[in-house]
Amino acid sequence: MSGISTSDDDGEDDGADVRPHDSRAVRILLVVVGSVCVAVGVLGIFLPVLPTTPFLLLAAACFARASERFYLWLLRNPAFGPTIREWRRHRSIPHRTKMVALALMTITVGISIVLLAAYPLAQLALAAVGIGVGAWLYRIPSRDRRQRMP
């Protein structure tokens, strides 16, 4: 996937990444899948168990192959666009976004383990998934934060 071209210095995208699929049926399917991903991503804002960013990244990928209009709408969205552009350009996540996601995930998984999971195996599974996703998220670089040298 190439970096996003910009039409000016303030980060406004011009849609150069959009490469519509040749098949109309595939484009329609990609718009549907992308729209579902946006909906699930928005739900993830309110339900921290659902990760918002991966669904929005998937939506952007679908829209880039289906519809310039939807792709640009998502990238220019003030809530979602900066994180998606950061990922597409640099394969990184802003440090604040990462820390908020880790904190909300830790709280949600902790509450789920204590209050919702009645079986020790379910608690262990929740803890394992939480630790795995947390470790993966933590390892994603943040360009706006200096990396420590080992």
mmCIF file of C-alpha atoms in Angstrom:
data_model
loop_
_atom_site.group_PDB
_atom_site.id
_atom_site.type_symbol
_atom_site.label_atom_id
_atom_site.label_comp_id
_atom_site.label_asym_id
_atom_site.label_seq_id
_atom_site.Cartn_x
_atom_site.Cartn_y
_atom_site.Cartn_z
ATOM 1 C CA MET A 1 0.000 0.000 0.000
ATOM 2 C CA SER A 2 1.517 3.316 -0.969
ATOM 3 C CA GLY A 3 1.553 6.412 1.191
ATOM 4 C CA ILE A 4 -1.287 8.860 0.902
ATOM 5 C CA SER A 5 -0.681 11.760 -1.405
ATOM 6 C CA THR A 6 -1.593 15.190 -0.169
ATOM 7 C CA SER A 7 -2.921 18.065 -2.171
ATOM 8 C CA ASP A 8 -1.428 20.641 0.205
ATOM 9 C CA ASP A 9 0.705 20.894 3.311
ATOM 10 C CA ASP A 10 -2.126 20.747 5.848
ATOM 11 C CA GLY A 11 -2.687 17.021 5.299
ATOM 12 C CA GLU A 12 -5.725 17.285 3.028
ATOM 13 C CA ASP A 13 -5.944 14.054 1.030
ATOM 14 C CA ASP A 14 -6.562 14.060 -2.701
ATOM 15 C CA GLY A 15 -7.619 10.437 -3.139
ATOM 16 C CA ALA A 16 -4.499 9.280 -4.982
ATOM 17 C CA ASP A 17 -4.642 5.978 -3.045
ATOM 18 C CA VAL A 18 -8.037 5.087 -4.484
ATOM 19 C CA ARG A 19 -7.693 2.281 -7.014
ATOM 20 C CA PRO A 20 -11.244 1.098 -7.713
ATOM 21 C CA HIS A 21 -11.661 -2.579 -8.451
ATOM 22 C CA ASP A 22 -12.681 -3.379 -12.026
ATOM 23 C CA SER A 23 -15.786 -5.314 -10.982
ATOM 24 C CA ARG A 24 -18.855 -3.296 -9.975
ATOM 25 C CA ALA A 25 -20.045 -6.203 -7.813
ATOM 26 C CA VAL A 26 -16.747 -6.278 -5.916
ATOM 27 C CA ARG A 27 -16.880 -2.490 -5.417
ATOM 28 C CA ILE A 28 -20.398 -2.771 -3.987
ATOM 29 C CA LEU A 29 -19.281 -5.591 -1.687
ATOM 30 C CA LEU A 30 -16.293 -3.531 -0.536
ATOM 31 C CA VAL A 31 -18.523 -0.530 0.240
ATOM 32 C CA VAL A 32 -20.833 -2.787 2.263
ATOM 33 C CA VAL A 33 -17.918 -4.381 4.164
ATOM 34 C CA GLY A 34 -16.309 -0.971 4.699
ATOM 35 C CA SER A 35 -19.580 0.465 5.988
ATOM 36 C CA VAL A 36 -20.016 -2.441 8.412
ATOM 37 C CA CYS A 37 -16.441 -1.887 9.617
ATOM 38 C CA VAL A 38 -17.157 1.810 10.222
ATOM 39 C CA ALA A 39 -20.294 0.883 12.181
ATOM 40 C CA VAL A 40 -18.415 -1.655 14.316
ATOM 41 C CA GLY A 41 -15.579 0.837 14.802
ATOM 42 C CA VAL A 42 -18.037 3.471 16.017
ATOM 43 C CA LEU A 43 -19.541 0.907 18.411
ATOM 44 C CA GLY A 44 -15.999 0.335 19.659
ATOM 45 C CA ILE A 45 -15.910 3.945 20.846
ATOM 46 C CA PHE A 46 -18.684 3.129 23.307
ATOM 47 C CA LEU A 47 -17.840 -0.528 23.935
ATOM 48 C CA PRO A 48 -14.122 -0.660 24.723
ATOM 49 C CA VAL A 49 -14.110 -4.442 24.229
ATOM 50 C CA LEU A 50 -14.372 -3.716 20.489
ATOM 51 C CA PRO A 51 -11.223 -2.215 19.000
ATOM 52 C CA THR A 52 -12.063 0.914 17.004
ATOM 53 C CA THR A 53 -8.864 1.527 15.061
ATOM 54 C CA PRO A 54 -8.465 -1.859 13.300
ATOM 55 C CA PHE A 55 -12.033 -1.707 12.002
ATOM 56 C CA LEU A 56 -11.530 1.831 10.709
ATOM 57 C CA LEU A 57 -8.264 0.821 9.043
ATOM 58 C CA LEU A 58 -10.055 -2.068 7.358
ATOM 59 C CA ALA A 59 -12.848 0.283 6.272
ATOM 60 C CA ALA A 60 -10.274 2.642 4.734
ATOM 61 C CA ALA A 61 -8.689 -0.258 2.847
ATOM 62 C CA CYS A 62 -12.097 -1.365 1.530
ATOM 63 C CA PHE A 63 -13.081 2.157 0.510
ATOM 64 C CA ALA A 64 -9.714 2.709 -1.221
ATOM 65 C CA ARG A 65 -10.630 -0.151 -3.597
ATOM 66 C CA ALA A 66 -14.291 0.805 -3.920
ATOM 67 C CA SER A 67 -15.171 4.479 -3.657
ATOM 68 C CA GLU A 68 -13.149 7.677 -3.639
ATOM 69 C CA ARG A 69 -16.080 9.498 -2.034
ATOM 70 C CA PHE A 70 -16.305 7.136 0.957
ATOM 71 C CA TYR A 71 -12.527 6.898 1.263
ATOM 72 C CA LEU A 72 -12.096 10.674 1.390
ATOM 73 C CA TRP A 73 -15.035 11.021 3.785
ATOM 74 C CA LEU A 74 -13.335 8.649 6.206
ATOM 75 C CA LEU A 75 -9.881 10.236 5.849
ATOM 76 C CA ARG A 76 -11.240 13.766 6.240
ATOM 77 C CA ASN A 77 -13.376 12.831 9.241
ATOM 78 C CA PRO A 78 -11.993 14.837 12.190
ATOM 79 C CA ALA A 79 -12.440 11.940 14.629
ATOM 80 C CA PHE A 80 -11.098 9.071 12.516
ATOM 81 C CA GLY A 81 -8.977 10.638 9.794
ATOM 82 C CA PRO A 82 -5.801 11.560 11.702
ATOM 83 C CA THR A 83 -5.298 8.056 13.100
ATOM 84 C CA ILE A 84 -6.012 6.410 9.749
ATOM 85 C CA ARG A 85 -3.651 8.778 7.906
ATOM 86 C CA GLU A 86 -0.928 8.191 10.507
ATOM 87 C CA TRP A 87 -1.245 4.431 10.054
ATOM 88 C CA ARG A 88 -1.367 4.589 6.259
ATOM 89 C CA ARG A 89 1.615 6.949 5.983
ATOM 90 C CA HIS A 90 3.885 5.711 8.757
ATOM 91 C CA ARG A 91 2.491 2.446 10.173
ATOM 92 C CA SER A 92 2.259 4.106 13.580
ATOM 93 C CA ILE A 93 -0.417 5.157 16.060
ATOM 94 C CA PRO A 94 -0.351 8.445 17.978
ATOM 95 C CA HIS A 95 0.939 7.862 21.521
ATOM 96 C CA ARG A 96 -2.134 9.369 23.186
ATOM 97 C CA THR A 97 -4.470 7.151 21.132
ATOM 98 C CA LYS A 98 -2.423 4.107 22.079
ATOM 99 C CA MET A 99 -2.400 4.949 25.797
ATOM 100 C CA VAL A 100 -6.153 5.668 25.893
ATOM 101 C CA ALA A 101 -6.839 2.383 24.089
ATOM 102 C CA LEU A 102 -4.606 0.445 26.493
ATOM 103 C CA ALA A 103 -6.203 2.071 29.545
ATOM 104 C CA LEU A 104 -9.768 1.459 28.370
ATOM 105 C CA MET A 105 -8.951 -2.090 27.360
ATOM 106 C CA THR A 106 -7.317 -2.809 30.723
ATOM 107 C CA ILE A 107 -10.312 -1.421 32.622
ATOM 108 C CA THR A 108 -12.835 -3.273 30.465
ATOM 109 C CA VAL A 109 -11.002 -6.599 30.572
ATOM 110 C CA GLY A 110 -10.468 -6.241 34.320
ATOM 111 C CA ILE A 111 -14.158 -5.535 34.954
ATOM 112 C CA SER A 112 -15.113 -8.412 32.675
ATOM 113 C CA ILE A 113 -12.837 -10.813 34.536
ATOM 114 C CA VAL A 114 -14.144 -9.757 37.953
ATOM 115 C CA LEU A 115 -17.846 -9.294 37.239
ATOM 116 C CA LEU A 116 -18.842 -11.133 34.094
ATOM 117 C CA ALA A 117 -16.743 -14.251 33.725
ATOM 118 C CA ALA A 118 -18.095 -16.884 36.111
ATOM 119 C CA TYR A 119 -15.662 -19.624 35.133
ATOM 120 C CA PRO A 120 -11.920 -19.586 35.843
ATOM 121 C CA LEU A 121 -11.179 -20.777 32.304
ATOM 122 C CA ALA A 122 -13.176 -17.847 30.875
ATOM 123 C CA GLN A 123 -11.301 -15.455 33.176
ATOM 124 C CA LEU A 124 -7.989 -16.904 32.037
ATOM 125 C CA ALA A 125 -9.014 -16.608 28.381
ATOM 126 C CA LEU A 126 -10.042 -12.966 28.854
ATOM 127 C CA ALA A 127 -6.759 -12.211 30.602
ATOM 128 C CA ALA A 128 -4.747 -13.940 27.860
ATOM 129 C CA VAL A 129 -6.546 -12.077 25.073
ATOM 130 C CA GLY A 130 -6.184 -8.781 26.938
ATOM 131 C CA ILE A 131 -2.467 -9.301 27.505
ATOM 132 C CA GLY A 132 -1.907 -10.414 23.908
ATOM 133 C CA VAL A 133 -3.772 -7.498 22.341
ATOM 134 C CA GLY A 134 -2.224 -5.065 24.820
ATOM 135 C CA ALA A 135 1.309 -6.268 24.039
ATOM 136 C CA TRP A 136 0.650 -6.056 20.293
ATOM 137 C CA LEU A 137 -0.784 -2.535 20.618
ATOM 138 C CA TYR A 138 2.047 -1.372 22.860
ATOM 139 C CA ARG A 139 4.648 -2.523 20.328
ATOM 140 C CA ILE A 140 3.182 -0.411 17.500
ATOM 141 C CA PRO A 141 5.442 2.617 17.073
ATOM 142 C CA SER A 142 4.337 6.153 17.935
ATOM 143 C CA ARG A 143 6.132 8.790 15.901
ATOM 144 C CA ASP A 144 5.080 11.563 18.273
ATOM 145 C CA ARG A 145 6.949 9.930 21.177
ATOM 146 C CA ARG A 146 10.682 9.238 21.276
ATOM 147 C CA GLN A 147 11.573 5.574 21.301
ATOM 148 C CA ARG A 148 13.740 4.462 24.234
ATOM 149 C CA MET A 149 17.041 2.882 23.474
ATOM 150 C CA PRO A 150 17.529 -0.527 25.163
#
